[in-house]
Coordinates of C-alpha atoms and ligand atoms in Angstrom, one line a residue:
X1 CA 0.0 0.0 0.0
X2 CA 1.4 3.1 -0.9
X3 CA 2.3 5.3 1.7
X4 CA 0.8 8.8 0.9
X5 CA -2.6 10.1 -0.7
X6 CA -3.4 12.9 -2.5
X7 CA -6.9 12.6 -1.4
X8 CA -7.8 11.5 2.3
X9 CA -11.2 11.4 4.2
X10 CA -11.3 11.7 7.8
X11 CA -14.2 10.4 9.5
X12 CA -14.8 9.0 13.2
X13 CA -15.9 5.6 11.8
X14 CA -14.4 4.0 8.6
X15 CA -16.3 2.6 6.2
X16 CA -16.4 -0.9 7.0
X17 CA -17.7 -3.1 9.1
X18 CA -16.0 -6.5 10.3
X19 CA -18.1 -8.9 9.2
X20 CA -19.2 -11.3 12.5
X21 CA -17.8 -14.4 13.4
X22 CA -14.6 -13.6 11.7
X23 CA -10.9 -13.1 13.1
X24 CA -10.3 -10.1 15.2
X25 CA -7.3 -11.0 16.7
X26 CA -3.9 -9.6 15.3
X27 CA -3.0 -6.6 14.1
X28 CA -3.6 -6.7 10.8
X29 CA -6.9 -5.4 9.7
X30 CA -6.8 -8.5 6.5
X31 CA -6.7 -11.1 8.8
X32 CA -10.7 -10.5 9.4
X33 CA -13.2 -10.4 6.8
X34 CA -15.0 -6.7 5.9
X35 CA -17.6 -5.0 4.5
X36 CA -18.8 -2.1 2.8
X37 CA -21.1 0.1 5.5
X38 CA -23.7 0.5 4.6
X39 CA -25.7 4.2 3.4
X40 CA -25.3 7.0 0.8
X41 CA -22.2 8.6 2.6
X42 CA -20.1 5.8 2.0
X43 CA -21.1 4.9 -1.5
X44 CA -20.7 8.8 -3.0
X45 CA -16.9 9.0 -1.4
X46 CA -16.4 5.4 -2.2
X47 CA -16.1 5.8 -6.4
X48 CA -13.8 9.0 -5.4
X49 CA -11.8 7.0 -3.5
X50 CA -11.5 4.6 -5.9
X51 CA -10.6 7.1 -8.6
X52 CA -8.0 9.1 -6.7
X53 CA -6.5 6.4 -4.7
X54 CA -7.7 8.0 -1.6
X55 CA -7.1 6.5 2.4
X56 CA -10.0 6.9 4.6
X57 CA -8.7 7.5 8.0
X58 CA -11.0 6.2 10.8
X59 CA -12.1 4.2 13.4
X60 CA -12.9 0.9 12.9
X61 CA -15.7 0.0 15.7
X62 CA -13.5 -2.1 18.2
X63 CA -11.8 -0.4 21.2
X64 CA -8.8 -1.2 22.4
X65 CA -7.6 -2.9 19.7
X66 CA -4.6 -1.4 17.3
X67 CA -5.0 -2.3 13.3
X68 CA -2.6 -1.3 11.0
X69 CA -3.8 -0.1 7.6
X70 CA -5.2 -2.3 5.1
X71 CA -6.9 -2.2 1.8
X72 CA -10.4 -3.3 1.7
X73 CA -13.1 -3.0 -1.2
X74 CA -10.4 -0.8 -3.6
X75 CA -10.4 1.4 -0.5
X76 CA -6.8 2.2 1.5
X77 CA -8.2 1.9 5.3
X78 CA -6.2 3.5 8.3
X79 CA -7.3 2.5 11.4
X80 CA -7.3 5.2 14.0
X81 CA -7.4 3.4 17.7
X82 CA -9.9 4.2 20.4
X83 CA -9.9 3.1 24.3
X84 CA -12.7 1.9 26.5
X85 CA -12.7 5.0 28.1
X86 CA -12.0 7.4 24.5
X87 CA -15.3 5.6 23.8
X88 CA -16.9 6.3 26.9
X89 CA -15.6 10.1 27.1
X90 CA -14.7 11.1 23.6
X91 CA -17.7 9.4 21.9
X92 CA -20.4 8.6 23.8
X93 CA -19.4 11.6 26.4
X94 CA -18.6 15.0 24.4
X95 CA -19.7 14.3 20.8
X96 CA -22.8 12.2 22.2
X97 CA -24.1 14.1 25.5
X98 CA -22.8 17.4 25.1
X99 CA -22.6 18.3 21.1
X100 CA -25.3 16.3 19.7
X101 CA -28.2 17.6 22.1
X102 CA -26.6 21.0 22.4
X103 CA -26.7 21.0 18.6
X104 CA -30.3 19.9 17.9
X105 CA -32.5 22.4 20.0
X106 CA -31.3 21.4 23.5
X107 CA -34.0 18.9 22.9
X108 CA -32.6 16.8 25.8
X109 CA -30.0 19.0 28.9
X110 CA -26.3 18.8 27.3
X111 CA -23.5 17.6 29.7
X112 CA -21.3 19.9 30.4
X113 CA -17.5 18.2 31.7
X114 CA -14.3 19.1 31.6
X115 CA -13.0 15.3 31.6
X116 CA -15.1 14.9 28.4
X117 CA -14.0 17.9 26.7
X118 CA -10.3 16.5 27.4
X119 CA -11.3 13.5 25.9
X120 CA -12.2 15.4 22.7
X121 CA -8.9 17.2 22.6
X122 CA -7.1 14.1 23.0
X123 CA -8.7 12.1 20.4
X124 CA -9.2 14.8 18.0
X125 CA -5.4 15.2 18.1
X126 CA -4.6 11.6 17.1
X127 CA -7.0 11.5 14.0
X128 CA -4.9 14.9 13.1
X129 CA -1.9 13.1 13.1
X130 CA -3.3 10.3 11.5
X131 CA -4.5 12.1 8.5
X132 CA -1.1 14.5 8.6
X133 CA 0.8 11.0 7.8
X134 CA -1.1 10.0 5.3
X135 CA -1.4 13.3 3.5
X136 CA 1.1 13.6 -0.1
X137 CA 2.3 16.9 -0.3
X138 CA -0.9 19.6 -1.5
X139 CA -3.4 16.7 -0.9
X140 CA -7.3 17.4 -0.2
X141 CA -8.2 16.3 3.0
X142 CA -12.0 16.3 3.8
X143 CA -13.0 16.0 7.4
X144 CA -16.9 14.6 8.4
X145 CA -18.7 15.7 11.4
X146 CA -19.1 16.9 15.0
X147 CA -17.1 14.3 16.6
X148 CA -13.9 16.2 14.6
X149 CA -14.6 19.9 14.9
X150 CA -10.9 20.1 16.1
X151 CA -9.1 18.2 13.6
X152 CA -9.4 21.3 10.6
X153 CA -7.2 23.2 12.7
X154 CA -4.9 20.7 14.2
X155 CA -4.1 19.7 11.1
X156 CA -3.5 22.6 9.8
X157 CA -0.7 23.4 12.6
X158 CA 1.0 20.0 11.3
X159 CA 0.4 20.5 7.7
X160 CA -0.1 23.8 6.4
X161 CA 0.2 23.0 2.4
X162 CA -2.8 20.6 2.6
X163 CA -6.2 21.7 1.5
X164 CA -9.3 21.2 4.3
X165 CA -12.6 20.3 3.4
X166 CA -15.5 19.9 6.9
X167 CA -18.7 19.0 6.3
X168 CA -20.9 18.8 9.6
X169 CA -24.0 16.6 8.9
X170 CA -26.1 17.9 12.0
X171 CA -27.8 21.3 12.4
X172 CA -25.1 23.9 13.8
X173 CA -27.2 25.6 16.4
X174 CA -27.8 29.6 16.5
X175 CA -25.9 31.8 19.0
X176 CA -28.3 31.9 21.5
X177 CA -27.5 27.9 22.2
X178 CA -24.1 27.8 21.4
X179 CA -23.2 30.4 23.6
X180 CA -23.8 27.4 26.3
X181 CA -21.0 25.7 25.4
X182 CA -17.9 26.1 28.0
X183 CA -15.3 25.7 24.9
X184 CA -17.0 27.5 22.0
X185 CA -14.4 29.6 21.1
X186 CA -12.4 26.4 21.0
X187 CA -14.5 24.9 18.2
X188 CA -14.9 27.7 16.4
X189 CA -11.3 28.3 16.1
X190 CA -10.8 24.5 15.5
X191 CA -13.2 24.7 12.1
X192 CA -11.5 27.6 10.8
X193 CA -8.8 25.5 10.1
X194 CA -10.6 24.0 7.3
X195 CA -10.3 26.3 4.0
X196 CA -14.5 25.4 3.1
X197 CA -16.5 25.0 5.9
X198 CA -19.8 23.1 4.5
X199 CA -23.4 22.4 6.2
X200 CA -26.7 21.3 5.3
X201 CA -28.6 24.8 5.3
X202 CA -27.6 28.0 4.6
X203 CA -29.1 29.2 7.8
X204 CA -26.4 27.0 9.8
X205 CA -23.6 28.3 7.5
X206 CA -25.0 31.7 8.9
X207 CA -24.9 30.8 12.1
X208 CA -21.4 29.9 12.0
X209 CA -20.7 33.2 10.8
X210 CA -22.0 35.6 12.9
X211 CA -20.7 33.3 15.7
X212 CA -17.2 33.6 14.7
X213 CA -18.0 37.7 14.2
X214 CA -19.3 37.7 17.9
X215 CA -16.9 35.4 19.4
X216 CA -14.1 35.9 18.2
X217 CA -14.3 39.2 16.4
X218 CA -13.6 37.6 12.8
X219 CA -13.8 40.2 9.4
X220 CA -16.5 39.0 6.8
X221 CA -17.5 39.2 3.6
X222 CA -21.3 37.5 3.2
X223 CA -20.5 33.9 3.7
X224 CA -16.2 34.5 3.5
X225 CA -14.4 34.9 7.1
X226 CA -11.4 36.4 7.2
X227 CA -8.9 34.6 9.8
X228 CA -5.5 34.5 10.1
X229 CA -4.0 35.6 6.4
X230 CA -7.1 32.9 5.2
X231 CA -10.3 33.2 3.2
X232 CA -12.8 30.6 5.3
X233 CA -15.8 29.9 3.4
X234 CA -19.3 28.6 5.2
X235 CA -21.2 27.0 2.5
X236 CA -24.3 24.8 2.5
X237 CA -24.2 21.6 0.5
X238 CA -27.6 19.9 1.1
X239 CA -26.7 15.6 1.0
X240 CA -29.1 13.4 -0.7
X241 CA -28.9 10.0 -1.3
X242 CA -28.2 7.5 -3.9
X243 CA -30.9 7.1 -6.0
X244 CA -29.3 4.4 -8.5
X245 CA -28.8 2.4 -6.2
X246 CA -32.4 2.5 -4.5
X247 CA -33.9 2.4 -7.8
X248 CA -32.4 -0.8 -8.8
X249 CA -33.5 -2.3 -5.5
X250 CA -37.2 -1.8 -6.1
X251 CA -37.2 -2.9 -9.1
X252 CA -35.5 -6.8 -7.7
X253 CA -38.5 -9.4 -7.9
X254 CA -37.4 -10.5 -4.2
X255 CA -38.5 -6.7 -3.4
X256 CA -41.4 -7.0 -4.9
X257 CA -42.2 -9.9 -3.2
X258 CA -41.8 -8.9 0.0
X259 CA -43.9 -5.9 -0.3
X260 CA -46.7 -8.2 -0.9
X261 CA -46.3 -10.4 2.1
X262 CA -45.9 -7.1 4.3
X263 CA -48.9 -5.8 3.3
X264 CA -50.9 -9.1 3.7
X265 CA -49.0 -9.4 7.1
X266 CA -51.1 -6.3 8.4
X267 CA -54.4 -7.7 6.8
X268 CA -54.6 -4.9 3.9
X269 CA -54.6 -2.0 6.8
X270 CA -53.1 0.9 5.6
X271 CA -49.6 1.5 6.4
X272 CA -47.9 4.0 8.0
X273 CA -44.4 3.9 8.7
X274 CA -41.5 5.2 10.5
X275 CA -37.6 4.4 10.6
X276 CA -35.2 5.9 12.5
X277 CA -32.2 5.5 14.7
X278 CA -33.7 5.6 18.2
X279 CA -33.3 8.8 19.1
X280 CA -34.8 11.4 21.1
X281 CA -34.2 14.0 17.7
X282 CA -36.5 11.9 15.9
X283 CA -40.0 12.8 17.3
X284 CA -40.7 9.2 17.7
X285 CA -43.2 9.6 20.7
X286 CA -44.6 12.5 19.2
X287 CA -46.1 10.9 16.6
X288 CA -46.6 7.8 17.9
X289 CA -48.9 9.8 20.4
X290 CA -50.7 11.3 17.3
X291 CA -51.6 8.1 15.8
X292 CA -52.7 6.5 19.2
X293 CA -55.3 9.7 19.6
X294 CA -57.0 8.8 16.3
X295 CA -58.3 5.7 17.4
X296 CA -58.8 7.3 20.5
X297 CA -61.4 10.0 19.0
X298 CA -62.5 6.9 16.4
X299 CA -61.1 8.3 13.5
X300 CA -59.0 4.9 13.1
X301 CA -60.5 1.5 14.1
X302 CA -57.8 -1.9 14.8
X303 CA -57.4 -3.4 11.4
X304 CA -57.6 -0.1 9.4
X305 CA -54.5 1.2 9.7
X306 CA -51.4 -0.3 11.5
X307 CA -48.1 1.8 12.3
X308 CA -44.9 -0.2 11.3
X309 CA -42.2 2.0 13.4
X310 CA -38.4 0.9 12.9
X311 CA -35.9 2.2 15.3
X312 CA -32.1 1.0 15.2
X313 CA -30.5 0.5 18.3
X314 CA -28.1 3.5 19.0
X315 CA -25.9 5.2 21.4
X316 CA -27.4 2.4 23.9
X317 CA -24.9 3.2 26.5
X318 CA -25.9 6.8 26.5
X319 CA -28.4 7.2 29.4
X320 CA -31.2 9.4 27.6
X321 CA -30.7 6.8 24.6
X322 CA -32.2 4.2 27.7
X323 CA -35.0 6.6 29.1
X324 CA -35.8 7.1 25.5
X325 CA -35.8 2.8 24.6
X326 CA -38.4 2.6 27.8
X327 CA -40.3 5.6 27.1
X328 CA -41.3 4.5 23.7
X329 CA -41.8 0.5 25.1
X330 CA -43.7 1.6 27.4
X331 CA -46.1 3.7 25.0
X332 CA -46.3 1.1 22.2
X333 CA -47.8 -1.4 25.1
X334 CA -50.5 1.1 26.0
X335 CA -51.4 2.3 22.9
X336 CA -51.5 -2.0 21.7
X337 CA -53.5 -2.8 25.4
X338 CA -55.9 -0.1 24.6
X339 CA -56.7 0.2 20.9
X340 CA -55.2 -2.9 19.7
X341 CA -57.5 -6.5 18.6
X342 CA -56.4 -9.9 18.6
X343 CA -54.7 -10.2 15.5
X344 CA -54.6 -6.2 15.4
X345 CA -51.7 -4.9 16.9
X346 CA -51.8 -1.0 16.0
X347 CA -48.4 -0.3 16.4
X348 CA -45.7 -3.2 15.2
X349 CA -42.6 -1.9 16.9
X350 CA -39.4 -3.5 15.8
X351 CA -35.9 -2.4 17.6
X352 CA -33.6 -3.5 14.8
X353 CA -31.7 -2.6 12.1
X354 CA -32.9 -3.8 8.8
X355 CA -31.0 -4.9 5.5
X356 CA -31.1 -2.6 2.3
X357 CA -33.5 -4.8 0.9
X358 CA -36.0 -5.0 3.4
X359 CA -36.3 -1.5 3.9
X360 CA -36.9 -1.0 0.1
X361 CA -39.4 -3.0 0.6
X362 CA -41.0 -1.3 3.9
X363 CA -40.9 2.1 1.7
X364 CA -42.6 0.2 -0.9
X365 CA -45.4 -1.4 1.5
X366 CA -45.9 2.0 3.5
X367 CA -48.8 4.2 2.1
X368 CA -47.8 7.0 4.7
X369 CA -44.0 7.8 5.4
X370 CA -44.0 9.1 8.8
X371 CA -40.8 11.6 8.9
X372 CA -41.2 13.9 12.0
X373 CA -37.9 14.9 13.8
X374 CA -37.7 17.7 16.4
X375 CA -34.5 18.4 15.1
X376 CA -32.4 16.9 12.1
X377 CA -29.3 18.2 9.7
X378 CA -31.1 16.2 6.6
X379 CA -32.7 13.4 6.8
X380 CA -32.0 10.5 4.5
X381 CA -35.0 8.6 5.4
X382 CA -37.9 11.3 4.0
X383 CA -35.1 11.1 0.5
X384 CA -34.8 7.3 0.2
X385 CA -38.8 7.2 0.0
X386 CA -38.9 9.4 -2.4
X387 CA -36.3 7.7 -4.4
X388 CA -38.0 4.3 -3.9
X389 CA -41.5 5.8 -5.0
X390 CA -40.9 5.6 -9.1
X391 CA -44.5 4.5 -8.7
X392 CA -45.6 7.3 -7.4
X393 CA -47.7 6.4 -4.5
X394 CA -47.4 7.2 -1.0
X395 CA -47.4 9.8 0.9
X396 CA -44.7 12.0 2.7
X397 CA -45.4 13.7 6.0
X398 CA -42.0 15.4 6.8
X399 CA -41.4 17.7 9.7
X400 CA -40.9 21.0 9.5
X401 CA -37.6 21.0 11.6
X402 CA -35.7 18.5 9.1
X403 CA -33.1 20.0 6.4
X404 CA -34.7 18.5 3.9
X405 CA -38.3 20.2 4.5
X406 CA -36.2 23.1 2.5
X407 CA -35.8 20.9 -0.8
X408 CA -39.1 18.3 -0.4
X409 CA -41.4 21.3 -0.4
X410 CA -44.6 19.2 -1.6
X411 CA -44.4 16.9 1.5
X412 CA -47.3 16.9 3.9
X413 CA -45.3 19.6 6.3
X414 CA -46.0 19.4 10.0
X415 CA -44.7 20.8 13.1
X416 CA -44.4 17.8 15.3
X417 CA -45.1 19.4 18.3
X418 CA -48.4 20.3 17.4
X419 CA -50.1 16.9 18.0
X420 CA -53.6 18.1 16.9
X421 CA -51.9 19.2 13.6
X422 CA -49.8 16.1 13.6
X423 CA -53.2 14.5 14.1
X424 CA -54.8 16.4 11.0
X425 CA -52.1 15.8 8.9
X426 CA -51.8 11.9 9.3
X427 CA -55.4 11.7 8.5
X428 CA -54.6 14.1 5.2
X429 CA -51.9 11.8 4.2
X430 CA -54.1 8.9 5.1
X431 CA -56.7 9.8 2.8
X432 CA -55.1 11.7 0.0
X433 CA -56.0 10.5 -3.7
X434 CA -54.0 8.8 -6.0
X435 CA -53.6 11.9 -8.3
X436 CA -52.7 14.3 -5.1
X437 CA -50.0 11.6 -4.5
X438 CA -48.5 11.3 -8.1
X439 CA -48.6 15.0 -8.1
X440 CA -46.0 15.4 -4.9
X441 CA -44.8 12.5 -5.4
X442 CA -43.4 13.8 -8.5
X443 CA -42.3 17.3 -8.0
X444 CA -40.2 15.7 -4.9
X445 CA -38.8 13.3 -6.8
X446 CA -37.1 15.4 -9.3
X447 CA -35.5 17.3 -6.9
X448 CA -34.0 14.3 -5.1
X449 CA -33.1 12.9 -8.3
X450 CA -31.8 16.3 -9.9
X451 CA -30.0 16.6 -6.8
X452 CA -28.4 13.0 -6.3
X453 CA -25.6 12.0 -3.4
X454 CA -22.9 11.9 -5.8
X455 CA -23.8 16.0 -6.9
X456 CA -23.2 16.9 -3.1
X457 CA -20.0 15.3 -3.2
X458 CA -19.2 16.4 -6.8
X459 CA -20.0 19.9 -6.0
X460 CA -18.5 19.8 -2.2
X461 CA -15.0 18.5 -4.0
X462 CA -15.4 21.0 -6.7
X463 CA -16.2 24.3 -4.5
X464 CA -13.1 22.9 -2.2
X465 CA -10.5 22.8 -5.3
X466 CA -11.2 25.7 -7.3
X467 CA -10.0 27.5 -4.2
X468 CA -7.4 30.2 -4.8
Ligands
ADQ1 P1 -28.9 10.1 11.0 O1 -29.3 10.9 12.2 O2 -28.4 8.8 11.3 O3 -27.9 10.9 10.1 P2 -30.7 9.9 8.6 O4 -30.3 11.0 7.7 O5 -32.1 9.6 8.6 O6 -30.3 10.1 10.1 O7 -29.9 8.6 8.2 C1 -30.2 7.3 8.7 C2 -29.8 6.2 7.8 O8 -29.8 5.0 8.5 C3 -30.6 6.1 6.6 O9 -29.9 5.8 5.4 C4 -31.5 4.9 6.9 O10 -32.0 4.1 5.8 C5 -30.7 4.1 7.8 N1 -31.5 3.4 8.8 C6 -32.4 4.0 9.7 N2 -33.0 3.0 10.4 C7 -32.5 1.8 10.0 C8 -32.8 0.5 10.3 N3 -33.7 0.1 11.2 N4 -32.2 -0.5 9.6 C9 -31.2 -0.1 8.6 N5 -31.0 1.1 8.3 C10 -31.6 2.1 8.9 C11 -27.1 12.1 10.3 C12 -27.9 13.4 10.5 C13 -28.9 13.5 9.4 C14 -28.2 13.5 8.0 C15 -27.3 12.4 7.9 C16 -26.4 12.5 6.7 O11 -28.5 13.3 11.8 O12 -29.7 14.7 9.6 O13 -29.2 13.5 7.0 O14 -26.4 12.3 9.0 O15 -25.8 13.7 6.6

């Protein structure tokens, strides 16, 4: 494996997963069997990788274990070790307790602690050095997400002829929240490192800039910041997801098939469904509460309409991520004991992650997607039903409060703290006609096919070379 790239991504997971059952030991990352991640991130960078050769420097999801580089998939792999306790503080503590609420709303209290924030420092600092190795001289390096706000400017300090891209996937918060945060100036000055710094929204790009006006007293030029003898430009680049790849999966006969056995598996009800990482951003009770109130005031009766809700374990060592797990249990059981029939559960609750395939074919199935986040960067979920609907069926209610709410205009929009609207809007989507449906369905579809994963990292590339 060669030794330097002129294109490196540095993200806090790499790419791959090690495929169960298969060696860990050693320290060489080919002695165990990989694969591909999966999801839209990986799959745009992965042709660019290919193309330029690129190393992805990350973690690969095993602490305390050291891997040397390897070559997996045509991709060049570093390994960037974590601890037990980097885990526990770095991960699950400052990116995971403090940034990611603090980020989205305050939607749950932030932790504030200093042993955390060290943590950050600390780690951040080794995937700097990581990515300053594996660097050739001039070499784009492009930097992903909260977990390595700090890495654009550490870098930098080590290697000040390479070019930094940072793209932050969540919602950057407005002054008024991130004011909170104990270290703010800290993170500020660690993304000006990066020479384009990118987000969802343009409304996040402007918060960072009037942050780094107020904080830290930074010159501007619209979305330009002037800091140290550097141009830093805030840009939004709104991701999307692979619709190729979505489309073909439809179209398999195995897809197909499954549709039909999910849909006689609820008796002909109509579907509505939800999929999400479980996560207190994701407005998972709040609709769930909506739906329960319709049978409730007999707008719904057991056998009519049944809610599939999908929610991937996540951050399960995180103590909110536990309330959350019982919270929603606990309200799927009542909602079941008090609306539901023998043979007509209302709500079929299922805390597991699901193949591509399978949730092709729930997308296919659902006659209502049920998008409804309190908080979210994008959302890739509310885009891959779109993609999967070349039929043009179904519905979309999207929350306001999701980034793509700006591009998926003709989605049923709802605030999803306004139950009685949620409420309304469910029934809307419910009972819209097939022509209503083809009509939204195709105006949204356009724009997440004119507007396709690999654009957002076509463009994001582009904007970060043309550069002066
Ligand atoms: P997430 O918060 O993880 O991403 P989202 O954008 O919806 O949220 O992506 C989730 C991905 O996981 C989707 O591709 C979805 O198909 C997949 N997924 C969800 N549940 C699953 C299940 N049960 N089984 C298998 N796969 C499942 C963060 C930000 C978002 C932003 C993305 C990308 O929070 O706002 O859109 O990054 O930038």
């Amino acid at each position: 494996m060669s030794q330097v790239s002129e294109f490196v991504v540095v993200a806090n997971r790499l790419p791959v997963d090690r495929v169960p059952g298969t060696a860990n030991g050693g320290t060489n990352g080919e002695g165990a069997a990989w694969r591909r991640s999966p999801g839209g991130l990986v799959s745009a960078i992965a042709p660019v990788m290919r193309r330029r050769e690129g190393t992805w420097v990350g973690w690969h999801g095993a602490p305390d274990e050291v891997l040397e580089p390897f070559e997996t998939d045509g991709m060049k792999l570093v390994p960037v070790p974590q601890s037990s306790e980097d885990v526990e503080l770095y991960y699950e503590g400052f990116s995971n307790a403090t940034l990611w609420p603090l980020y989205h709303d305050v939607v749950a209290p932030p932790v504030y602690s200093r042993e955390m924030w060290d943590a950050y420092v600390k780690v951040n600092e080794r995937f700097a050095q990581a990515a300053a190795k594996v660097a050739a001289k001039g070499a784009i390096v492009w930097i992903q997400d909260y977990q390595l706000q700090l890495v654009p400017s550490m870098l930098r300090r080590l290697r000040p002829d390479v070019r930094i891209g940072f793209f932050l996937h969540i919602p950057f918060p407005p002054l008024e929240l991130f004011w909170q945060l104990p270290w703010r100036r800290r993170i500020l000055e660690g993304l000006l490192g990066a020479d384009l710094v990118g987000f969802q929204l343009p409304g996040a790009a402007n918060n960072f800039v009037r942050l780094c006006r107020r904080l830290l007293d930074a010159r501007y030029n619209k979305q330009d910041l002037f800091w140290e003898d550097r141009v830093v430009r805030a840009r939004s680049f709104p991701i999307s997801v692979d619709v190729g790849e979505l489309e073909d999966l439809v179209a398999q006969p195995h897809v197909q098939e499954r549709v039909d056995e999910i849909r006689n598996d609820v008796g002909g009800a109509t579907i509505l469904l939800g999929v999400d990482r479980l996560d207190y951003t994701k407005g998972i009770t709040q609709r769930l509460e909506a739906f329960g109130e319709l049978f409730r005031d007999g707008h719904l009766k057991p056998g009519q309409a049944a809610f599939i809700q999908i929610a991937t374990p996540s951050r399960e060592r995180v103590e909110q991520y536990q309330l959350l797990r019982d919270q929603i249990e606990q309200q799927v059981g009542r909602i079941n004991g008090e609306y539901g029939e023998i043979g007509y559960p209302v709500v079929n609750y299922m805390h597991t992650s699901h193949t591509r395939d399978e949730l092709a074919a729930l997308y296919l199935a659902a006659d209502v997607m049920v998008v409804t986040p309190l908080r979210d960067g994008m959302n890739l979920v509310a885009k891959e039903y779109v993609a999967c609907r070349a039929d043009l069926r179904g519905a979309l209610v999207l929350s306001e409060f999701a980034g793509a709410a700006a591009e998926l205009r003709r989605a049923y929009q709802v605030n999803p703290y306004d139950i009685d609207g949620l409420k309304e809007t469910l029934l809307a989507a419910m009972h819209a006609e097939p022509a209503e449906q083809a009509r939204r369905m195709r105006a949204m579809r356009k724009r997440v096919i004119e507007h396709d994963v690999d654009r957002w990292a076509r463009e994001f590339l582009s904007s970060l070379e043309q550069q002066a």
